């Protein structure tokens, strides 16, 4: 169980690092939001599952699952709200130059 | 409590007792999770409070899924998760690639879902999948920002939409 | 070894605070203050003060951000730009000196978590041992705030309530 | 295990630095909002891993639930504000 939780946390950290690199490297708001949603949907999931596996069956595991459900419900809403605000404010998405 | 205070353009359903019970139950479960104590005082207080909050906030009750639909959604989630893992790997590959081979574009997606709940579910699924994000929703039209060609095909191939349409085929359209 | 996280968080705090001062428009400053509250709450949680961390998160990151934004809603759009004069020379010299003086004074404080420090021998053991049998409240901080000092807390609540009503009156939208 | 968790914590804090760079640097206000959302997700994770480090997860999970709920309110307020006000 311990090994499983360590593997889960490491895999989650990989996605978190990739997302952080993406947030720095990608060119504009719209593409950066993809990187952020990458973190939110898979990195956080794997880290939290790792912690829940470490805890075993207990009330705190249920609470962690509740936090996870909360993240999964709210993160798309926040990402959508931000991107919609950006689009309505008249930002143009970055385009690859025709080469 | 009537819904006369809403402007005429906004459609609002009357308070359904089903929705009230559902909301009370959800709030009560949250209360138990957060308090983690099982005295009579705590449980009774939680029940009263969650009912009060549900009652005060039941101005415009949204669509309440039937029991059958809940089951379908529960079976839909693992499938969505596999989808999320696939596209996460794809987006990671894009980001870690030295030359950053992205080609972002905005696409219009016309859907045939005639249901509020279905469109909300579709938009959330698209946003939750890395590589695509819903930027604007207007009834049956979604504007989606996709990171590259492969991500775009995720949306245009309508695999998510057909799945949701199969789930919602018994509901009467309300859009 | 355990200093690694503290140092990282404190450096993040410093960077955020400096950024909030030097950033150009007010909305960005509000967002940076939200970040600052997040980091401060993390520091509190790392030091073991979970209740303080909770209050910091609720008030600093949640309520304060929303209230600042409501205030910005009420102002004209061109006021969102920050026009700040450069800091006076005296402040640039005097404030770091004051900081060094405070650090020097903090040298005499007891160690973190020292069991023989005045704060942990005077009245804290009484609270820790007797609060549950006295008040039946499982959380010691709540017992101190709500039972031993309940009058104090009540008057504080009255003040906050009055301030809330004043804010609601000021921020009220004109319906006509 | 403790050493491993400490390394995870420090790594998460450094990742927050990347997002903070985006908040400080971001050309538009929306970049800053995006960075703030990323930071708050990381803060939730950090809190839970801190709880795991101290072996008192049940206490820290409560705070992270509060964080998550507040984060939603704050982010939606900012998004609504920007939608009505437009680009500053």
Coordinates of C-alpha atoms in Angstrom, one line a residue:
Chain A
X1 CA 0.0 0.0 0.0
X2 CA 2.8 2.3 0.9
X3 CA 4.6 1.7 -2.4
X4 CA 1.4 2.2 -4.3
X5 CA 0.8 5.6 -2.6
X6 CA 4.4 6.7 -3.4
X7 CA 4.0 5.7 -7.0
X8 CA 0.8 7.6 -7.3
X9 CA 2.3 10.7 -5.7
X10 CA 5.3 10.5 -8.0
X11 CA 3.1 10.2 -11.1
X12 CA 1.0 13.1 -9.9
X13 CA 4.1 15.2 -9.4
X14 CA 5.2 14.4 -13.0
X15 CA 2.0 15.9 -14.3
X16 CA 2.3 18.9 -12.0
X17 CA 5.8 19.6 -13.2
X18 CA 4.7 19.3 -16.8
X19 CA 1.9 21.8 -16.1
X20 CA 4.2 24.3 -14.5
X21 CA 6.5 24.1 -17.5
X22 CA 3.5 24.6 -19.8
X23 CA 2.3 27.6 -17.8
X24 CA 5.7 29.2 -18.4
X25 CA 6.3 28.1 -22.0
X26 CA 3.0 28.4 -23.8
X27 CA 2.3 31.6 -25.6
X28 CA -1.1 33.0 -24.6
X29 CA -4.0 32.7 -22.0
X30 CA -6.0 30.2 -24.0
X31 CA -3.2 27.7 -24.4
X32 CA -2.0 28.2 -20.8
X33 CA -5.4 27.3 -19.5
X34 CA -4.9 23.9 -21.1
X35 CA -1.8 23.4 -19.0
X36 CA -3.7 24.5 -15.8
X37 CA -6.5 22.1 -16.6
X38 CA -3.9 19.3 -17.0
X39 CA -2.8 19.9 -13.4
X40 CA -6.2 20.1 -12.1
X41 CA -7.7 17.1 -13.7
X42 CA -4.9 14.5 -13.4
X43 CA -2.0 15.8 -11.2
X44 CA -4.2 16.7 -8.3
X45 CA -6.2 13.4 -8.7
X46 CA -3.1 11.3 -8.5
X47 CA -1.6 13.1 -5.5
X48 CA -4.8 13.0 -3.6
X49 CA -5.3 9.3 -4.4
X50 CA -1.8 8.7 -3.1
X51 CA -2.6 10.4 0.2
X52 CA -6.0 8.5 0.4
X53 CA -4.2 5.2 -0.2
X54 CA -1.7 6.0 2.6
X55 CA -4.6 6.8 4.9
X56 CA -6.5 3.6 4.3
X57 CA -10.2 3.3 4.9
X58 CA -11.2 6.0 7.4
X59 CA -13.2 9.2 7.7
X60 CA -10.3 11.3 6.4
X61 CA -10.2 9.2 3.2
X62 CA -13.9 10.1 2.7
X63 CA -13.0 13.7 3.2
X64 CA -10.2 13.5 0.7
X65 CA -12.6 12.0 -1.8
X66 CA -15.0 14.9 -1.1
X67 CA -12.2 17.4 -1.8
X68 CA -11.5 15.6 -5.0
X69 CA -15.1 15.7 -6.1
X70 CA -15.2 19.4 -5.2
X71 CA -12.1 20.0 -7.4
X72 CA -13.6 18.1 -10.3
X73 CA -16.8 20.1 -10.1
X74 CA -15.4 23.5 -9.7
X75 CA -12.2 23.5 -11.8
X76 CA -14.0 23.3 -15.2
X77 CA -16.3 26.0 -14.1
X78 CA -13.5 28.3 -13.1
X79 CA -11.5 27.6 -16.3
X80 CA -14.6 28.2 -18.4
X81 CA -15.4 31.4 -16.7
X82 CA -11.9 32.8 -17.1
X83 CA -11.6 31.8 -20.7
X84 CA -15.0 33.2 -21.5
X85 CA -14.1 36.5 -19.8
X86 CA -10.9 36.6 -21.9
X87 CA -12.8 35.9 -25.1
X88 CA -15.5 38.5 -24.4
X89 CA -12.9 41.1 -23.5
X90 CA -11.7 40.7 -27.1
X91 CA -8.4 38.8 -26.7
X92 CA -7.4 37.1 -29.9
X93 CA -6.0 33.6 -29.6
X94 CA -2.4 33.1 -30.5
X95 CA -2.0 31.6 -34.0
X96 CA 0.9 29.8 -35.4
X97 CA 2.5 31.9 -38.1
X98 CA 2.0 30.5 -41.6
X99 CA 5.4 29.3 -42.6
Chain B
X1 CA -42.6 31.3 -2.0
X2 CA -43.5 32.2 -5.6
X3 CA -41.3 33.0 -8.5
X4 CA -43.0 36.3 -9.5
X5 CA -39.9 38.3 -8.8
X6 CA -38.1 36.9 -11.8
X7 CA -38.0 39.0 -15.0
X8 CA -40.2 37.6 -17.7
X9 CA -37.4 36.4 -19.9
X10 CA -36.0 34.0 -17.3
X11 CA -37.6 30.7 -17.2
X12 CA -37.9 29.2 -13.7
X13 CA -39.4 26.0 -12.5
X14 CA -41.6 25.8 -9.5
X15 CA -40.1 24.4 -6.3
X16 CA -40.1 20.7 -6.6
X17 CA -40.2 18.7 -3.4
X18 CA -37.9 16.2 -5.0
X19 CA -35.2 18.8 -5.5
X20 CA -35.6 20.1 -2.0
X21 CA -35.2 16.6 -0.5
X22 CA -32.1 16.0 -2.7
X23 CA -30.5 19.2 -1.8
X24 CA -31.2 18.7 1.9
X25 CA -29.6 15.2 1.7
X26 CA -26.5 16.5 -0.1
X27 CA -26.0 19.3 2.5
X28 CA -26.6 16.9 5.4
X29 CA -24.0 14.4 4.0
X30 CA -21.6 17.3 3.7
X31 CA -22.4 18.3 7.3
X32 CA -21.7 14.8 8.6
X33 CA -18.4 14.6 6.6
X34 CA -17.2 17.9 8.0
X35 CA -18.4 17.5 11.6
X36 CA -17.7 13.8 12.0
X37 CA -19.6 13.6 15.3
X38 CA -22.7 11.5 15.8
X39 CA -24.4 13.1 18.8
X40 CA -28.1 13.7 18.6
X41 CA -27.6 17.4 19.1
X42 CA -25.2 17.6 16.1
X43 CA -27.2 15.5 13.8
X44 CA -30.5 17.3 14.6
X45 CA -28.9 20.7 14.2
X46 CA -27.4 19.6 10.9
X47 CA -30.7 18.4 9.6
X48 CA -32.5 21.5 10.6
X49 CA -29.8 23.8 9.1
X50 CA -29.4 21.9 5.9
X51 CA -33.2 21.9 5.4
X52 CA -33.3 25.7 6.1
X53 CA -30.5 26.4 3.7
X54 CA -32.1 24.2 1.0
X55 CA -35.5 26.0 1.5
X56 CA -34.1 29.5 1.4
X57 CA -32.0 28.7 -1.7
X58 CA -34.7 26.9 -3.7
X59 CA -35.8 30.0 -5.7
X60 CA -35.3 28.5 -9.1
X61 CA -34.9 24.7 -8.9
X62 CA -32.8 23.4 -11.7
X63 CA -33.3 20.1 -13.5
X64 CA -33.2 17.1 -11.2
X65 CA -31.9 13.9 -12.8
X66 CA -33.9 10.8 -12.4
X67 CA -32.5 7.8 -10.5
X68 CA -31.8 6.0 -13.8
X69 CA -29.8 9.0 -15.1
X70 CA -27.7 9.1 -12.0
X71 CA -26.7 5.5 -12.6
X72 CA -25.8 6.4 -16.2
X73 CA -23.7 9.3 -15.2
X74 CA -21.9 7.1 -12.6
X75 CA -21.0 4.7 -15.4
X76 CA -20.0 7.6 -17.7
X77 CA -17.4 8.9 -15.3
X78 CA -14.8 6.1 -15.6
X79 CA -15.0 6.3 -19.4
X80 CA -14.4 10.1 -19.1
X81 CA -11.4 9.4 -16.9
X82 CA -9.8 7.1 -19.4
X83 CA -10.3 9.9 -22.0
X84 CA -8.7 12.4 -19.6
X85 CA -5.6 10.2 -19.1
X86 CA -5.2 9.8 -22.9
X87 CA -5.4 13.4 -23.7
X88 CA -3.3 14.4 -20.6
X89 CA -0.5 12.2 -22.0
X90 CA -0.9 13.8 -25.4
X91 CA -0.8 17.4 -23.9
X92 CA 2.3 16.5 -21.8
X93 CA 4.0 15.3 -24.9
X94 CA 3.2 18.6 -26.7
X95 CA 4.5 20.7 -23.8
X96 CA 7.7 18.8 -23.3
X97 CA 8.5 18.7 -27.0
X98 CA 11.5 21.0 -27.6
X99 CA 9.9 22.8 -30.5
X100 CA 6.5 23.3 -28.9
X101 CA 4.4 21.9 -31.9
X102 CA 1.1 23.5 -31.0
X103 CA -1.4 24.9 -33.3
X104 CA -4.3 26.5 -31.3
X105 CA -7.6 27.2 -33.0
X106 CA -11.1 28.1 -32.1
X107 CA -13.8 25.8 -33.4
X108 CA -17.6 26.0 -33.5
X109 CA -19.3 22.9 -32.4
X110 CA -23.0 22.4 -33.2
X111 CA -24.7 19.8 -31.0
X112 CA -28.0 18.1 -31.2
X113 CA -28.5 17.8 -27.5
X114 CA -31.8 19.5 -26.7
X115 CA -31.3 19.6 -22.9
X116 CA -29.8 22.0 -20.5
X117 CA -28.3 19.3 -18.3
X118 CA -26.8 17.5 -21.3
X119 CA -25.1 20.7 -22.6
X120 CA -23.7 21.5 -19.2
X121 CA -22.3 18.0 -18.9
X122 CA -20.8 18.2 -22.4
X123 CA -19.2 21.5 -21.7
X124 CA -17.8 20.4 -18.4
X125 CA -16.4 17.2 -20.0
X126 CA -14.8 19.1 -22.8
X127 CA -13.2 21.5 -20.3
X128 CA -12.1 18.7 -18.0
X129 CA -10.3 17.0 -20.9
X130 CA -6.9 18.7 -21.3
X131 CA -6.3 20.1 -24.8
X132 CA -9.8 21.4 -25.3
X133 CA -11.7 24.0 -23.3
X134 CA -15.2 25.4 -23.7
X135 CA -15.0 29.2 -24.3
X136 CA -18.6 30.1 -24.9
X137 CA -21.9 28.3 -24.7
X138 CA -25.0 29.5 -26.5
X139 CA -27.9 27.0 -26.4
X140 CA -26.7 24.3 -28.8
X141 CA -23.6 25.9 -30.1
X142 CA -20.3 25.6 -28.3
X143 CA -17.1 27.6 -29.1
X144 CA -14.2 25.4 -28.2
X145 CA -10.6 26.3 -28.0
X146 CA -8.4 23.3 -29.0
X147 CA -4.6 23.1 -28.6
X148 CA -3.9 21.2 -31.8
X149 CA -5.3 18.9 -34.5
X150 CA -5.5 15.8 -32.4
X151 CA -7.3 17.6 -29.6
X152 CA -9.7 19.1 -32.1
X153 CA -10.6 15.7 -33.4
X154 CA -11.6 14.7 -29.8
X155 CA -14.4 17.2 -30.0
X156 CA -15.3 17.1 -33.7
X157 CA -15.5 13.3 -33.7
X158 CA -18.5 13.7 -31.3
X159 CA -17.5 10.7 -29.2
X160 CA -18.4 12.5 -26.0
X161 CA -21.5 13.9 -27.4
X162 CA -22.9 10.6 -28.6
X163 CA -22.2 9.1 -25.2
X164 CA -24.2 11.9 -23.5
X165 CA -26.9 11.8 -26.1
X166 CA -27.4 8.1 -25.4
X167 CA -27.7 8.9 -21.7
X168 CA -30.2 11.7 -22.2
X169 CA -32.4 10.0 -24.9
X170 CA -35.3 9.4 -22.4
X171 CA -35.5 13.0 -21.3
X172 CA -37.8 15.4 -23.0
X173 CA -35.9 18.3 -24.6
X174 CA -36.3 21.7 -22.9
X175 CA -33.9 24.0 -24.8
Chain C
X1 CA 16.2 19.9 6.7
X2 CA 12.7 21.0 7.7
X3 CA 13.8 24.6 7.0
X4 CA 13.7 24.0 3.3
X5 CA 9.9 24.4 3.0
X6 CA 9.9 27.3 5.4
X7 CA 12.5 29.1 3.4
X8 CA 10.8 28.5 0.1
X9 CA 7.4 29.7 1.4
X10 CA 9.0 32.8 3.0
X11 CA 10.8 33.7 -0.2
X12 CA 7.5 33.3 -2.1
X13 CA 5.9 35.6 0.5
X14 CA 8.5 38.3 0.0
X15 CA 8.3 38.1 -3.7
X16 CA 4.5 38.3 -3.6
X17 CA 4.5 41.3 -1.2
X18 CA 7.0 43.2 -3.3
X19 CA 5.0 42.4 -6.5
X20 CA 1.8 43.7 -4.9
X21 CA 3.6 46.9 -4.2
X22 CA 5.2 47.4 -7.6
X23 CA 2.5 46.1 -9.9
X24 CA 0.8 48.7 -12.1
X25 CA -3.0 48.3 -11.8
X26 CA -5.1 47.7 -8.8
X27 CA -6.8 44.4 -9.9
X28 CA -3.4 42.7 -10.2
X29 CA -2.5 44.0 -6.7
X30 CA -5.7 42.5 -5.3
X31 CA -4.9 39.2 -7.0
X32 CA -1.4 39.3 -5.6
X33 CA -2.8 40.0 -2.1
X34 CA -4.9 36.8 -2.5
X35 CA -1.7 34.9 -3.3
X36 CA 0.0 36.4 -0.3
X37 CA -2.9 35.2 2.0
X38 CA -2.6 31.7 0.5
X39 CA 1.2 31.6 1.3
X40 CA 0.7 33.0 4.7
X41 CA -2.0 30.4 5.5
X42 CA 0.4 27.7 4.3
X43 CA 3.1 29.0 6.7
X44 CA 0.6 29.0 9.6
X45 CA -0.4 25.5 8.8
X46 CA 3.2 24.4 8.6
X47 CA 3.9 25.9 12.0
X48 CA 0.9 23.9 13.4
X49 CA -1.5 26.9 13.9
X50 CA -4.4 25.3 12.0
X51 CA -7.1 27.6 13.3
X52 CA -5.1 30.7 12.3
X53 CA -4.5 29.2 8.9
X54 CA -8.2 28.7 8.5
X55 CA -9.0 32.2 9.4
X56 CA -6.3 33.6 7.2
X57 CA -7.6 31.6 4.3
X58 CA -11.2 32.6 4.8
X59 CA -10.7 36.2 5.6
X60 CA -7.6 37.0 3.5
X61 CA -8.0 34.9 0.4
X62 CA -11.7 34.7 0.3
X63 CA -13.5 37.7 1.8
X64 CA -10.9 40.3 1.4
X65 CA -10.5 39.6 -2.3
X66 CA -14.2 39.7 -2.9
X67 CA -14.6 42.9 -0.9
X68 CA -11.7 44.6 -2.7
X69 CA -13.3 43.6 -6.0
X70 CA -16.7 45.0 -4.9
X71 CA -15.0 48.2 -4.1
X72 CA -13.4 48.3 -7.5
X73 CA -16.8 47.7 -9.0
X74 CA -18.0 50.8 -7.3
X75 CA -15.2 53.0 -8.6
X76 CA -14.8 54.5 -12.1
X77 CA -12.7 52.4 -14.5
X78 CA -10.0 55.0 -14.9
X79 CA -9.4 54.9 -11.1
X80 CA -8.2 51.3 -11.4
X81 CA -4.9 52.5 -12.6
X82 CA -2.4 53.1 -9.8
X83 CA -0.6 56.3 -9.8
X84 CA 2.1 56.0 -7.2
X85 CA 4.8 58.6 -6.4
X86 CA 8.2 57.0 -5.9
X87 CA 8.9 56.2 -2.2
X88 CA 10.7 58.9 -0.2
X89 CA 14.4 58.5 0.5
X90 CA 13.9 58.6 4.2
X91 CA 11.6 55.6 4.2
X92 CA 14.0 53.6 2.0
X93 CA 16.7 54.1 4.6
X94 CA 14.6 54.0 7.9
X95 CA 12.4 51.0 7.2
X96 CA 15.2 48.4 6.7
X97 CA 16.9 49.8 9.8
X98 CA 13.7 49.3 11.8
X99 CA 13.4 45.7 10.4
X100 CA 17.0 44.9 11.6
X101 CA 16.1 46.4 15.0
X102 CA 13.0 44.1 15.2
X103 CA 15.0 41.1 14.2
X104 CA 17.6 41.9 16.9
X105 CA 14.8 42.2 19.4
X106 CA 13.3 38.9 18.3
X107 CA 16.6 37.3 19.2
X108 CA 15.7 37.2 22.8
X109 CA 12.4 35.4 22.3
X110 CA 12.2 31.8 23.5
X111 CA 12.7 29.0 21.0
X112 CA 9.8 27.8 18.8
X113 CA 8.0 25.1 20.8
X114 CA 10.1 25.6 23.9
X115 CA 8.2 23.9 26.8
X116 CA 9.8 26.2 29.4
X117 CA 8.9 29.5 27.8
X118 CA 6.6 31.9 29.8
X119 CA 3.8 31.4 27.2
X120 CA 3.6 27.6 27.9
X121 CA 4.0 27.6 31.7
X122 CA 1.7 30.4 32.8
X123 CA -2.0 29.6 32.0
X124 CA -1.9 27.4 28.9
X125 CA -1.6 24.1 30.9
X126 CA -4.7 25.0 32.8
X127 CA -6.6 25.5 29.6
X128 CA -5.2 22.4 28.0
X129 CA -6.1 20.2 31.0
X130 CA -9.4 21.6 32.2
X131 CA -11.1 23.1 29.1
X132 CA -12.8 19.9 28.1
X133 CA -14.2 19.1 31.6
X134 CA -15.2 22.8 32.0
X135 CA -16.9 23.5 28.7
X136 CA -17.3 20.2 26.8
X137 CA -15.9 21.8 23.7
X138 CA -13.4 19.5 21.8
X139 CA -11.3 22.3 20.4
X140 CA -9.2 24.3 22.9
X141 CA -9.0 27.4 20.8
X142 CA -12.8 27.5 20.5
X143 CA -13.2 26.9 24.2
X144 CA -10.9 29.8 25.0
X145 CA -12.6 32.1 22.5
X146 CA -16.2 31.1 23.0
X147 CA -16.3 30.1 26.7
X148 CA -13.6 31.7 28.8
X149 CA -13.6 35.0 26.8
X150 CA -17.2 34.9 25.5
X151 CA -18.0 38.5 26.5
X152 CA -14.9 39.7 24.7
X153 CA -15.8 37.7 21.6
X154 CA -19.4 38.9 21.7
X155 CA -18.5 42.6 21.7
X156 CA -16.0 41.9 18.9
X157 CA -18.8 40.2 16.9
X158 CA -21.0 43.3 17.5
X159 CA -18.2 45.5 16.0
X160 CA -17.8 43.3 13.0
X161 CA -21.6 43.1 12.5
X162 CA -21.9 46.9 12.6
X163 CA -19.0 47.2 10.1
X164 CA -20.7 44.6 7.9
X165 CA -24.0 46.6 8.0
X166 CA -22.2 49.8 7.1
X167 CA -20.5 48.1 4.2
X168 CA -23.8 46.7 3.0
X169 CA -25.3 50.2 3.1
X170 CA -22.4 51.7 1.3
X171 CA -22.2 49.1 -1.4
X172 CA -26.0 48.9 -2.0
X173 CA -27.0 49.1 -5.6
X174 CA -29.5 51.8 -6.6
X175 CA -32.5 49.9 -7.9
X176 CA -34.2 52.8 -9.7
Chain D
X1 CA 8.7 8.4 4.2
X2 CA 9.1 11.7 6.0
X3 CA 12.1 12.7 3.9
X4 CA 10.1 11.8 0.7
X5 CA 7.1 13.8 1.8
X6 CA 9.4 16.8 2.7
X7 CA 10.9 16.6 -0.8
X8 CA 7.4 16.5 -2.3
X9 CA 6.5 19.6 -0.2
X10 CA 9.5 21.6 -1.3
X11 CA 8.9 20.6 -4.9
X12 CA 5.3 21.7 -4.8
X13 CA 6.4 25.0 -3.3
X14 CA 8.9 25.5 -6.1
X15 CA 6.2 24.7 -8.6
X16 CA 4.1 27.5 -7.0
X17 CA 7.0 29.7 -7.9
X18 CA 6.4 29.0 -11.6
X19 CA 2.8 30.0 -11.3
X20 CA 3.9 33.1 -9.3
X21 CA 6.1 34.1 -12.1
X22 CA 3.0 34.0 -14.4
X23 CA 1.0 36.1 -11.9
X24 CA 3.8 38.7 -11.6
X25 CA 4.7 38.7 -15.3
X26 CA 1.5 37.9 -17.1
X27 CA 0.9 40.2 -20.0
X28 CA -2.9 40.4 -19.5
X29 CA -5.0 40.3 -16.3
X30 CA -6.4 36.9 -17.4
X31 CA -2.9 35.3 -17.1
X32 CA -2.8 36.5 -13.5
X33 CA -6.2 35.0 -12.7
X34 CA -5.2 31.7 -14.3
X35 CA -2.0 31.7 -12.2
X36 CA -4.0 32.4 -9.1
X37 CA -6.2 29.4 -9.8
X38 CA -3.2 27.2 -10.3
X39 CA -1.7 28.5 -7.0
X40 CA -4.9 27.8 -5.1
X41 CA -5.0 24.2 -6.4
X42 CA -1.4 23.8 -5.4
X43 CA -2.2 25.2 -2.0
X44 CA -4.9 22.6 -1.5
X45 CA -2.5 19.9 -2.4
X46 CA 0.3 21.3 -0.2
X47 CA -2.1 21.5 2.8
X48 CA -3.1 17.9 2.5
X49 CA 0.5 16.7 2.0
X50 CA 1.5 18.8 5.1
X51 CA -1.3 16.9 7.0
X52 CA 0.2 13.6 5.8
X53 CA 3.7 14.8 6.9
X54 CA 2.3 15.5 10.4
X55 CA 0.1 12.4 10.3
X56 CA -3.0 14.4 11.0
X57 CA -4.7 14.4 7.7
X58 CA -8.2 14.7 9.1
X59 CA -7.5 18.2 10.6
X60 CA -5.8 19.6 7.4
X61 CA -8.4 18.2 5.0
X62 CA -11.0 20.5 6.7
X63 CA -9.0 23.6 5.9
X64 CA -8.4 22.4 2.3
X65 CA -12.2 22.0 1.9
X66 CA -12.7 25.5 3.0
X67 CA -9.9 26.7 0.6
X68 CA -11.6 24.9 -2.3
X69 CA -15.0 26.4 -1.6
X70 CA -13.6 29.9 -1.2
X71 CA -11.5 29.6 -4.3
X72 CA -14.6 29.0 -6.3
X73 CA -16.3 32.1 -4.9
X74 CA -13.2 34.3 -5.4
X75 CA -12.5 33.1 -8.9
X76 CA -16.1 33.5 -10.1
X77 CA -16.1 37.0 -8.6
X78 CA -13.0 37.9 -10.5
X79 CA -14.3 36.4 -13.7
X80 CA -17.7 38.2 -13.4
X81 CA -15.8 41.5 -12.7
X82 CA -13.6 41.2 -15.7
X83 CA -16.5 40.2 -17.9
X84 CA -18.4 43.3 -17.0
X85 CA -15.5 45.7 -16.9
X86 CA -13.5 44.4 -19.9
X87 CA -9.8 44.6 -20.3
X88 CA -8.2 47.3 -18.0

